[in-house]
Tab-separated table of C-alpha atoms in Angstrom:
chain	number	residue	atom	x	y	z
F	125	UNK	CA	22.374	-72.005	11.505
F	126	UNK	CA	25.399	-73.226	9.756
F	127	UNK	CA	25.265	-76.806	11.021
F	128	UNK	CA	24.546	-77.049	9.420
F	129	UNK	CA	16.150	-82.653	-13.692
F	130	UNK	CA	14.411	-85.357	-13.801
F	131	UNK	CA	12.553	-86.327	-16.972
F	132	UNK	CA	8.794	-86.245	-16.682
F	133	UNK	CA	6.561	-87.237	-19.505
F	134	UNK	CA	3.081	-88.440	-20.215
F	135	UNK	CA	1.826	-90.310	-23.235
F	136	UNK	CA	-1.612	-90.939	-24.534
F	137	UNK	CA	-2.046	-94.354	-26.138
F	138	UNK	CA	-5.060	-94.596	-28.403
F	139	UNK	CA	-6.899	-97.843	-28.807
F	140	UNK	CA	-6.558	-99.556	-32.126
F	141	UNK	CA	-8.409	-102.489	-33.561
F	142	UNK	CA	-5.827	-104.771	-35.078
F	143	UNK	CA	-6.746	-107.244	-37.687
F	144	UNK	CA	-4.477	-110.070	-38.539
F	145	UNK	CA	-4.422	-112.423	-41.428
F	146	UNK	CA	-3.896	-115.792	-39.969
F	147	UNK	CA	-2.874	-118.762	-42.101
F	148	UNK	CA	-3.488	-116.742	-45.245
F	149	UNK	CA	-7.210	-116.319	-44.478
F	150	UNK	CA	-8.954	-113.119	-45.640
F	151	UNK	CA	-10.973	-111.261	-43.059
F	152	UNK	CA	-14.344	-110.097	-44.382
F	153	UNK	CA	-16.346	-107.077	-43.193
F	154	UNK	CA	-20.115	-106.534	-43.088
F	155	UNK	CA	-22.977	-108.983	-43.148
F	156	UNK	CA	-22.502	-112.544	-44.180
F	157	UNK	CA	-23.533	-113.048	-47.740
F	158	UNK	CA	-22.593	-115.126	-50.589
F	159	UNK	CA	-21.155	-112.087	-52.233
F	160	UNK	CA	-17.834	-110.693	-50.819
F	161	UNK	CA	-16.788	-107.037	-50.766
F	162	UNK	CA	-14.231	-105.937	-53.259
F	163	UNK	CA	-11.068	-104.075	-52.328
F	164	UNK	CA	-12.449	-100.930	-53.957
F	165	UNK	CA	-15.600	-100.983	-51.825
F	166	UNK	CA	-13.571	-101.575	-48.676
F	167	UNK	CA	-11.277	-98.635	-49.441
F	168	UNK	CA	-14.218	-96.323	-50.244
F	169	UNK	CA	-16.097	-97.254	-47.082
F	170	UNK	CA	-12.990	-96.737	-44.905
F	171	UNK	CA	-12.394	-93.341	-46.476
F	172	UNK	CA	-15.939	-92.154	-45.773
F	173	UNK	CA	-15.826	-93.436	-42.169
F	174	UNK	CA	-12.515	-91.687	-41.544
F	175	UNK	CA	-13.868	-88.390	-42.873
F	176	UNK	CA	-16.942	-88.588	-40.674
F	177	UNK	CA	-14.817	-89.379	-37.616
F	178	UNK	CA	-12.485	-86.431	-38.327
F	179	UNK	CA	-15.469	-84.066	-38.664
F	180	UNK	CA	-16.912	-85.312	-35.389
F	181	UNK	CA	-13.650	-84.795	-33.471
F	182	UNK	CA	-13.166	-81.349	-35.030
F	183	UNK	CA	-16.688	-80.379	-33.989
F	184	UNK	CA	-16.135	-81.500	-30.411
F	185	UNK	CA	-12.889	-79.533	-30.087
F	186	UNK	CA	-13.998	-76.303	-31.747
F	187	UNK	CA	-17.616	-76.378	-30.625
F	188	UNK	CA	-18.821	-76.320	-34.230
F	189	UNK	CA	-22.238	-77.811	-34.845
F	190	UNK	CA	-23.676	-77.987	-38.347
F	191	UNK	CA	-26.563	-75.656	-38.700
F	192	UNK	CA	-25.966	-74.016	-35.334
F	193	UNK	CA	-23.729	-71.460	-33.621
F	194	UNK	CA	-20.198	-72.277	-32.481
F	195	UNK	CA	-19.395	-72.851	-28.818
F	196	UNK	CA	-15.907	-71.856	-27.738
F	197	UNK	CA	-15.994	-72.867	-24.053
F	198	UNK	CA	-15.023	-76.474	-24.713
F	199	UNK	CA	-11.606	-75.713	-26.181
F	200	UNK	CA	-9.965	-74.152	-23.082
F	201	UNK	CA	-11.379	-76.904	-20.865
F	202	UNK	CA	-9.756	-79.611	-22.983
F	203	UNK	CA	-6.455	-77.701	-23.074
F	204	UNK	CA	-6.408	-77.271	-19.290
F	205	UNK	CA	-7.150	-80.916	-18.721
F	206	UNK	CA	-4.218	-82.026	-20.831
F	207	UNK	CA	-1.803	-79.571	-19.137
F	208	UNK	CA	-2.809	-80.423	-15.568
F	209	UNK	CA	-2.086	-84.068	-16.160
F	210	UNK	CA	1.470	-83.366	-17.319
F	211	UNK	CA	3.996	-83.427	-14.417
F	212	UNK	CA	6.382	-81.209	-16.349
F	213	UNK	CA	3.721	-78.532	-16.723
F	214	UNK	CA	2.865	-78.881	-13.039
F	215	UNK	CA	6.360	-77.885	-11.927
F	216	UNK	CA	6.264	-74.882	-14.232
F	217	UNK	CA	2.862	-73.702	-13.015
F	218	UNK	CA	3.823	-74.216	-9.347
F	219	UNK	CA	6.956	-72.105	-9.763
F	220	UNK	CA	5.074	-69.416	-11.680
F	221	UNK	CA	2.500	-69.223	-8.880
F	222	UNK	CA	5.075	-68.470	-6.167
F	223	UNK	CA	8.025	-66.728	-7.850
F	224	UNK	CA	6.515	-63.203	-7.908
F	225	UNK	CA	6.145	-63.380	-4.102
F	226	UNK	CA	9.787	-64.373	-3.478
F	227	UNK	CA	12.211	-61.586	-2.564
F	228	UNK	CA	15.934	-61.253	-1.919
F	229	UNK	CA	16.917	-59.906	1.502
F	230	UNK	CA	19.966	-57.686	1.987
F	231	UNK	CA	21.413	-57.295	5.490
F	232	UNK	CA	23.350	-54.027	5.801
F	233	UNK	CA	25.660	-53.363	8.725
F	234	UNK	CA	27.795	-50.428	9.808
F	235	UNK	CA	31.423	-50.473	8.726
F	236	UNK	CA	34.245	-47.986	8.914
F	237	UNK	CA	34.873	-46.334	5.558
F	238	UNK	CA	38.277	-44.924	6.533
F	239	UNK	CA	39.453	-42.318	4.079
F	240	UNK	CA	36.979	-43.357	1.422
F	241	UNK	CA	34.947	-40.203	1.801
F	242	UNK	CA	33.470	-40.597	-1.640
F	243	UNK	CA	31.810	-43.877	-0.891
F	244	UNK	CA	28.135	-43.979	-1.760
F	245	UNK	CA	27.433	-45.771	1.523
F	246	UNK	CA	29.284	-43.299	3.702
F	247	UNK	CA	27.292	-41.538	6.366
F	248	UNK	CA	27.661	-37.829	6.378
F	249	UNK	CA	30.048	-36.551	8.999
F	250	UNK	CA	30.728	-39.695	11.049
F	251	UNK	CA	33.195	-41.580	8.884
F	252	UNK	CA	31.114	-44.738	8.869
F	253	UNK	CA	28.671	-46.259	6.430
F	254	UNK	CA	26.538	-49.264	5.672
F	255	UNK	CA	27.769	-52.245	3.764
F	256	UNK	CA	26.090	-55.416	2.558
F	257	UNK	CA	26.943	-57.999	5.206
F	258	UNK	CA	24.644	-60.893	4.292
F	259	UNK	CA	22.249	-62.041	1.606
F	260	UNK	CA	19.205	-64.226	2.011
F	261	UNK	CA	15.707	-64.835	0.755
F	262	UNK	CA	12.151	-64.314	1.896
F	263	UNK	CA	8.603	-64.463	0.615
F	264	UNK	CA	5.490	-62.314	0.861
F	265	UNK	CA	2.715	-64.129	2.725
F	266	UNK	CA	0.215	-61.379	3.528
F	267	UNK	CA	-0.860	-57.853	2.614
F	268	UNK	CA	-2.464	-55.695	5.287
F	269	UNK	CA	-3.032	-51.962	5.715
F	270	UNK	CA	-0.785	-50.962	2.847
F	271	UNK	CA	2.070	-53.237	3.933
F	272	UNK	CA	3.363	-56.492	2.500
F	273	UNK	CA	4.592	-58.937	5.155
F	274	UNK	CA	7.638	-61.123	4.509
F	275	UNK	CA	8.862	-64.305	6.204
F	276	UNK	CA	12.613	-64.944	6.360
F	277	UNK	CA	15.201	-66.481	8.713
F	278	UNK	CA	16.418	-64.706	11.827
F	279	UNK	CA	20.043	-65.352	10.901
F	280	UNK	CA	19.494	-63.566	7.577
F	281	UNK	CA	18.733	-60.259	9.327
F	282	UNK	CA	20.780	-60.747	12.516
F	283	UNK	CA	22.764	-57.648	13.593
F	284	UNK	CA	21.392	-55.626	10.683
F	285	UNK	CA	21.419	-51.835	10.868
F	286	UNK	CA	19.220	-51.692	7.774
F	287	UNK	CA	17.374	-54.328	5.761
F	288	UNK	CA	16.329	-54.143	2.125
F	289	UNK	CA	14.083	-56.388	0.059
F	290	UNK	CA	14.607	-56.849	-3.667
F	291	UNK	CA	11.407	-57.774	-5.501
F	292	UNK	CA	11.253	-60.279	-8.345
F	293	UNK	CA	11.178	-57.384	-10.842
F	294	UNK	CA	14.485	-56.046	-9.480
F	295	UNK	CA	13.029	-53.166	-7.483
F	296	UNK	CA	14.661	-52.554	-4.087
F	297	UNK	CA	12.604	-51.411	-1.100
F	298	UNK	CA	13.449	-50.597	2.503
F	299	UNK	CA	12.225	-53.257	4.928
F	300	UNK	CA	11.299	-52.962	8.599
F	301	UNK	CA	11.842	-55.804	11.076
F	302	UNK	CA	8.526	-56.568	12.782
F	303	UNK	CA	9.889	-59.340	14.965
F	304	UNK	CA	12.469	-62.120	15.097
F	305	UNK	CA	13.218	-65.250	17.101
F	306	UNK	CA	16.692	-66.781	17.403
F	307	UNK	CA	15.427	-70.082	18.824
F	308	UNK	CA	13.324	-71.015	15.795
F	309	UNK	CA	15.389	-68.899	13.360
F	310	UNK	CA	12.364	-67.022	12.014
F	311	UNK	CA	11.704	-63.344	11.358
F	312	UNK	CA	8.964	-61.157	9.881
F	313	UNK	CA	9.593	-58.014	7.826
F	314	UNK	CA	7.313	-55.483	6.197
F	315	UNK	CA	7.599	-53.355	3.074
F	316	UNK	CA	5.284	-51.033	1.196
F	317	UNK	CA	2.800	-53.121	-0.799
F	318	UNK	CA	2.495	-50.784	-3.776
F	319	UNK	CA	2.428	-52.834	-6.980
F	320	UNK	CA	2.573	-56.161	-5.163
F	321	UNK	CA	-0.175	-58.510	-6.305
F	322	UNK	CA	1.055	-61.971	-5.340
F	323	UNK	CA	1.166	-63.580	-1.905
F	324	UNK	CA	1.889	-67.231	-1.212
F	325	UNK	CA	-0.548	-69.826	0.028
F	326	UNK	CA	0.423	-72.438	2.614
F	327	UNK	CA	0.128	-76.191	2.326
F	328	UNK	CA	-0.040	-78.900	4.979
F	329	UNK	CA	3.573	-79.680	5.811
F	330	UNK	CA	2.540	-82.376	8.263
F	331	UNK	CA	1.013	-84.275	5.325
F	332	UNK	CA	4.288	-84.481	3.391
F	333	UNK	CA	5.533	-87.928	2.424
F	334	UNK	CA	9.045	-89.212	1.896
F	335	UNK	CA	9.828	-89.176	-1.815
F	336	UNK	CA	7.436	-86.312	-2.581
F	337	UNK	CA	8.713	-83.748	-5.085
F	338	UNK	CA	9.376	-80.247	-3.741
F	339	UNK	CA	10.997	-77.066	-5.052
F	340	UNK	CA	13.168	-74.452	-3.340
F	341	UNK	CA	13.060	-70.843	-4.533
F	342	UNK	CA	15.461	-68.153	-3.435
F	343	UNK	CA	18.614	-66.129	-3.872
F	344	UNK	CA	21.505	-68.638	-3.703
F	345	UNK	CA	24.951	-67.032	-3.939
F	346	UNK	CA	23.261	-63.769	-4.896
F	347	UNK	CA	21.601	-65.345	-7.949
F	348	UNK	CA	18.071	-64.068	-7.419
F	349	UNK	CA	14.912	-65.820	-8.605
F	350	UNK	CA	16.571	-69.223	-8.690
F	351	UNK	CA	14.839	-72.610	-8.555
F	352	UNK	CA	16.061	-75.999	-7.416
F	353	UNK	CA	14.141	-79.232	-7.217
F	354	UNK	CA	14.356	-82.470	-5.290
F	355	UNK	CA	12.469	-84.836	-3.062
F	356	UNK	CA	11.594	-84.998	0.607
F	357	UNK	CA	14.277	-87.251	2.075
F	358	UNK	CA	12.652	-87.389	5.515
F	359	UNK	CA	9.524	-85.639	6.697
F	360	UNK	CA	10.686	-85.171	10.300
F	361	UNK	CA	14.339	-84.886	11.250
F	362	UNK	CA	15.539	-83.674	14.660
F	363	UNK	CA	18.931	-82.001	14.407
F	364	UNK	CA	21.085	-80.332	17.090
F	365	UNK	CA	21.744	-76.627	16.713
F	366	UNK	CA	24.326	-74.262	18.186
F	367	UNK	CA	22.392	-71.062	18.724
F	368	UNK	CA	25.514	-69.046	19.465
F	369	UNK	CA	27.516	-70.614	16.637
F	370	UNK	CA	30.250	-71.705	19.044
F	371	UNK	CA	30.056	-75.405	18.283
F	372	UNK	CA	28.153	-76.233	21.471
F	373	UNK	CA	24.734	-77.678	20.690
F	374	UNK	CA	22.154	-76.018	22.903
F	375	UNK	CA	18.904	-76.553	21.025
F	376	UNK	CA	17.176	-79.044	18.744
F	377	UNK	CA	15.175	-78.142	15.660
F	378	UNK	CA	12.539	-80.219	13.897
F	379	UNK	CA	13.060	-79.891	10.153
F	380	UNK	CA	12.165	-81.382	6.792
F	381	UNK	CA	15.182	-82.992	5.162
F	382	UNK	CA	15.345	-82.473	1.399
F	383	UNK	CA	17.843	-83.153	-1.349
F	384	UNK	CA	17.078	-79.982	-3.322
F	385	UNK	CA	20.108	-77.687	-3.458
F	386	UNK	CA	20.199	-75.242	-0.533
F	387	UNK	CA	23.111	-72.803	-0.666
F	388	UNK	CA	24.084	-69.533	0.980
F	389	UNK	CA	21.385	-67.037	0.103
F	390	UNK	CA	18.601	-69.639	-0.071
F	391	UNK	CA	17.919	-69.196	3.640
F	392	UNK	CA	14.465	-67.784	4.292
F	393	UNK	CA	13.069	-68.736	0.882
F	394	UNK	CA	10.004	-70.947	0.405
F	395	UNK	CA	9.933	-74.700	-0.043
F	396	UNK	CA	6.870	-75.492	-2.150
F	397	UNK	CA	4.983	-78.568	-3.277
F	398	UNK	CA	3.906	-79.136	-6.873
F	399	UNK	CA	0.619	-77.345	-6.228
F	400	UNK	CA	2.572	-74.157	-5.506
F	401	UNK	CA	1.845	-74.180	-1.761
F	402	UNK	CA	4.529	-73.312	0.799
F	403	UNK	CA	5.308	-76.308	3.004
F	404	UNK	CA	8.542	-75.071	4.569
F	405	UNK	CA	11.076	-72.277	5.019
F	406	UNK	CA	14.521	-73.148	3.692
F	407	UNK	CA	16.882	-72.730	6.586
F	408	UNK	CA	20.184	-74.600	6.492
F	409	UNK	CA	22.418	-77.207	4.948
F	410	UNK	CA	25.143	-79.483	6.200
F	411	UNK	CA	28.319	-77.521	5.543
F	412	UNK	CA	30.765	-80.393	5.383
F	413	UNK	CA	33.225	-81.162	2.615
F	414	UNK	CA	31.925	-83.941	0.396
F	415	UNK	CA	28.329	-83.672	1.625
F	416	UNK	CA	25.775	-83.056	-1.101
F	417	UNK	CA	22.006	-83.168	-1.210
F	418	UNK	CA	21.338	-82.691	2.499
F	419	UNK	CA	19.312	-79.550	3.146
F	420	UNK	CA	16.754	-78.616	5.777
F	421	UNK	CA	13.581	-76.556	5.912
F	422	UNK	CA	11.421	-75.468	8.839
F	423	UNK	CA	7.956	-77.075	8.414
F	424	UNK	CA	5.214	-74.521	7.808
F	425	UNK	CA	2.955	-76.017	10.494
F	426	UNK	CA	5.690	-75.347	13.067
F	427	UNK	CA	6.590	-71.924	11.669
F	428	UNK	CA	3.128	-70.369	11.494
F	429	UNK	CA	2.406	-70.149	15.276
F	430	UNK	CA	5.810	-68.476	15.673
F	431	UNK	CA	4.998	-66.061	12.846
F	432	UNK	CA	1.672	-65.158	14.452
F	433	UNK	CA	3.408	-64.457	17.761
F	434	UNK	CA	5.976	-62.250	16.014
F	435	UNK	CA	3.185	-60.322	14.322
F	436	UNK	CA	1.309	-59.838	17.584
F	437	UNK	CA	4.138	-59.225	20.038
F	438	UNK	CA	7.281	-58.746	17.958
F	439	UNK	CA	8.770	-61.740	19.779
F	440	UNK	CA	7.910	-65.213	21.011
F	441	UNK	CA	6.820	-65.230	24.638
F	442	UNK	CA	8.470	-68.032	26.585
F	443	UNK	CA	8.769	-68.922	30.268
F	444	UNK	CA	11.724	-67.252	31.989
F	445	UNK	CA	13.716	-69.217	34.555
F	446	UNK	CA	16.560	-66.759	35.036
F	447	UNK	CA	19.807	-68.756	34.940
F	448	UNK	CA	22.816	-68.629	32.647
F	449	UNK	CA	24.405	-72.043	32.605
F	450	UNK	CA	27.224	-74.303	31.523
F	451	UNK	CA	26.942	-78.064	31.010
F	452	UNK	CA	28.514	-79.991	33.894
F	453	UNK	CA	29.887	-82.837	31.770
F	454	UNK	CA	31.779	-80.444	29.535
F	455	UNK	CA	33.258	-78.616	32.506
F	456	UNK	CA	34.400	-81.892	34.067
F	457	UNK	CA	35.980	-82.925	30.748
F	458	UNK	CA	37.823	-79.604	30.508
F	459	UNK	CA	38.963	-79.912	34.106
F	460	UNK	CA	40.296	-83.411	33.470
F	461	UNK	CA	42.132	-82.194	30.362
F	462	UNK	CA	43.680	-79.369	32.373
F	463	UNK	CA	44.862	-81.788	35.061
F	464	UNK	CA	46.695	-83.753	32.352
F	465	UNK	CA	48.574	-80.668	31.216
F	466	UNK	CA	46.030	-79.472	28.640
F	467	UNK	CA	44.424	-76.078	28.301
F	468	UNK	CA	43.261	-74.009	31.241
F	469	UNK	CA	39.935	-75.621	32.175
F	470	UNK	CA	38.348	-72.419	33.404
F	471	UNK	CA	39.650	-70.367	30.510
F	472	UNK	CA	38.022	-72.547	27.883
F	473	UNK	CA	34.823	-72.682	29.867
F	474	UNK	CA	34.685	-68.927	30.090
F	475	UNK	CA	34.643	-68.453	26.345
F	476	UNK	CA	33.034	-71.736	25.369
F	477	UNK	CA	29.823	-72.873	27.005
F	478	UNK	CA	28.954	-69.511	28.398
F	479	UNK	CA	28.350	-68.505	24.780
F	480	UNK	CA	25.532	-71.027	24.665
F	481	UNK	CA	24.165	-70.006	28.038
F	482	UNK	CA	20.683	-70.947	28.962
F	483	UNK	CA	18.108	-69.444	26.667
F	484	UNK	CA	15.516	-69.685	29.414
F	485	UNK	CA	16.764	-66.313	30.551
F	486	UNK	CA	16.119	-64.932	27.116
F	487	UNK	CA	19.117	-66.338	25.249
F	488	UNK	CA	22.066	-64.794	26.971
F	489	UNK	CA	24.200	-62.650	24.694
F	490	UNK	CA	27.730	-63.801	24.099
F	491	UNK	CA	30.869	-62.897	22.205
F	492	UNK	CA	29.325	-64.096	18.961
F	493	UNK	CA	26.272	-61.885	19.444
F	494	UNK	CA	23.647	-64.582	19.024
F	495	UNK	CA	21.510	-63.763	22.028
F	496	UNK	CA	19.445	-61.045	23.638
F	497	UNK	CA	20.562	-61.297	27.260
F	498	UNK	CA	19.095	-59.369	30.138
F	499	UNK	CA	22.268	-58.791	32.142
F	500	UNK	CA	25.950	-58.581	31.307
F	501	UNK	CA	27.342	-59.958	28.086
F	502	UNK	CA	28.748	-63.493	27.942
F	503	UNK	CA	32.300	-62.217	28.352
F	504	UNK	CA	31.370	-60.843	31.798
F	505	UNK	CA	30.312	-64.249	33.148
F	506	UNK	CA	32.742	-65.957	35.510
F	507	UNK	CA	33.376	-69.651	34.783
F	508	UNK	CA	32.886	-72.268	37.479
F	509	UNK	CA	35.834	-72.596	39.820
F	510	UNK	CA	36.865	-74.377	42.994
F	511	UNK	CA	35.627	-77.727	44.220
F	512	UNK	CA	32.028	-78.236	43.170
F	513	UNK	CA	31.682	-80.969	45.836
F	514	UNK	CA	29.392	-83.347	44.007
F	515	UNK	CA	28.516	-86.935	44.937
F	516	UNK	CA	30.583	-89.446	42.980
F	517	UNK	CA	27.548	-90.601	40.985
F	518	UNK	CA	26.596	-87.101	39.722
F	519	UNK	CA	28.174	-86.385	36.354
F	520	UNK	CA	25.409	-84.519	34.525
F	521	UNK	CA	23.528	-81.305	35.128
F	522	UNK	CA	23.940	-77.587	34.427
F	523	UNK	CA	26.125	-75.226	36.430
F	524	UNK	CA	24.660	-71.830	37.272
F	525	UNK	CA	27.013	-69.088	36.067
F	526	UNK	CA	24.604	-66.326	36.976
F	527	UNK	CA	21.099	-66.141	38.438
F	528	UNK	CA	18.708	-63.335	37.574
F	529	UNK	CA	15.005	-62.634	37.830
F	530	UNK	CA	12.911	-65.472	39.303
F	531	UNK	CA	15.914	-67.762	39.922
F	532	UNK	CA	17.791	-65.025	41.772
F	533	UNK	CA	14.745	-64.216	43.880
F	534	UNK	CA	14.394	-67.910	44.737
F	535	UNK	CA	17.970	-68.012	46.013
F	536	UNK	CA	19.862	-69.844	43.263
F	537	UNK	CA	23.539	-68.872	43.198
F	538	UNK	CA	26.744	-69.096	41.217
F	539	UNK	CA	28.185	-72.665	41.135
F	540	UNK	CA	24.858	-74.316	41.983
F	541	UNK	CA	24.354	-77.439	39.841
F	542	UNK	CA	20.777	-77.979	38.630
F	543	UNK	CA	19.980	-81.675	38.130
F	544	UNK	CA	16.157	-81.754	37.955
F	545	UNK	CA	13.188	-79.630	36.969
F	546	UNK	CA	9.896	-80.943	38.366
F	547	UNK	CA	11.439	-84.394	38.955
F	548	UNK	CA	12.609	-84.434	35.311
F	549	UNK	CA	16.374	-85.152	35.108
F	550	UNK	CA	18.309	-82.347	33.418
F	551	UNK	CA	21.667	-83.272	31.925
F	552	UNK	CA	22.366	-80.262	29.708
F	553	UNK	CA	21.312	-76.780	28.707
F	554	UNK	CA	19.463	-78.360	25.800
F	555	UNK	CA	17.440	-80.532	28.181
F	556	UNK	CA	16.641	-77.499	30.310
F	557	UNK	CA	15.411	-75.479	27.322
F	558	UNK	CA	13.393	-78.351	25.864
F	559	UNK	CA	11.612	-78.959	29.167
F	560	UNK	CA	10.815	-75.310	29.807
F	561	UNK	CA	9.721	-74.419	26.284
F	562	UNK	CA	7.866	-77.662	25.695
F	563	UNK	CA	6.250	-78.326	29.081
F	564	UNK	CA	5.871	-75.024	30.916
F	565	UNK	CA	4.078	-71.733	30.434
F	566	UNK	CA	4.622	-68.219	31.762
F	567	UNK	CA	3.169	-68.106	35.274
F	568	UNK	CA	3.592	-71.844	35.979
F	569	UNK	CA	5.273	-72.985	39.179
F	570	UNK	CA	8.452	-75.025	38.846
F	571	UNK	CA	10.471	-77.120	41.273
F	572	UNK	CA	14.261	-76.955	40.892
F	573	UNK	CA	16.534	-79.612	42.403
F	574	UNK	CA	20.199	-78.620	42.669
F	575	UNK	CA	23.431	-79.304	44.516
F	576	UNK	CA	25.208	-76.638	46.576
F	577	UNK	CA	28.456	-77.453	48.386
F	578	UNK	CA	27.743	-81.164	47.984
F	579	UNK	CA	24.248	-81.008	49.473
F	580	UNK	CA	21.069	-81.667	47.502
F	581	UNK	CA	18.499	-78.879	47.852
F	582	UNK	CA	15.119	-78.006	46.341
F	583	UNK	CA	13.375	-74.716	45.700
F	584	UNK	CA	10.128	-73.755	43.993
F	585	UNK	CA	9.100	-70.518	42.337
F	586	UNK	CA	6.945	-69.055	39.574
F	587	UNK	CA	8.257	-68.743	36.025
F	588	UNK	CA	8.207	-65.211	34.705
F	589	UNK	CA	8.252	-63.574	31.305
F	590	UNK	CA	11.454	-62.114	29.953
F	591	UNK	CA	11.241	-58.356	29.672
F	592	UNK	CA	12.803	-56.390	26.880
F	593	UNK	CA	16.337	-55.186	27.553
């Protein structure tokens, strides 16, 4: 998703009794009497009182009691109390709690090695090898049955032939992908848990407050075990996302906006509070020139149900409508541009919006390889053509490029324009996804209103579950 030290201190002020000489008057100590204390007596008395006070404080700290045995339990308790109240120490302890569980993720992909037969990565006999294609971060959140489970981003491990995890001590281990989800950009890996003692704990991300201090840990720019710190800029930010990385926004993600530095390689690492609890998964930043301090993390309370589904099924089960679509308003804009002597309207549509085709079919694969389609690749889809014959007041909806599964069985066809789902107006692929994923379940019935050859029609059918390719 390519969209996309402060000074702390604490002081302890002791109470002092201040005595002032006002108008040249001498302050006397002790009982009233006709006989005043001399300076010598005052100095002697103060000296004795100071000695007794010092002995008392020393005894409290060390546990020493005259005539008795020493007690050592009090000393650590006092030390801990002082440290826990120091914000600077709190950041250090929070980082120390999580850092051993943070790993670097290496995405290896097949590349041609050409004549470089001596390459360490070369595969024997086939002239190809594996090469590091992407770097990211992750963190260990659970140990079970001899395996350590790791959370990271889907885009960190996308298209990987092999994945490796580098532990905080520098050791590299082979990782297996348990499951991944392109929609939420989350993935779960597993490695052998030998020698791994630390797993993270999760905090309540929905209790975060704007201005709260947080820390990001990860592998930015390949610099492993790196920390950055900042505040929560906004606890809930909805941002548009292009799932296929083609510039067409076809999903929205709820994120935590932070001003801690998030750079390439930080993706998949933990965002923690000052108690050392994970409250988010660092995911993206705004990649615009001149933009600083705008990063995003997936809230842990949103991520954890997805993680559980990935652990149980290896994927996230979602209702399956069965249409690959293109936004009507964009097609009309391209057609208008073509009529004015611009680019071929159908040509741009064929390689543009089809790449962000409707994820309700299971995120149709496209030329950028961001999906997991069930039929042909995005390049095989035919763009809309001919007169769509729409009423003059219809300018929004989604054009069916291909119908499969339940939609095909219900009779939806190429060039149909869907305008409503269950009476809910649908203006874009994003609207269609949001309605299906947010309001419907596998096995629910759905009513689809669409236009075909200028006539409004309605059909109803049961939503299915996308099957593995």
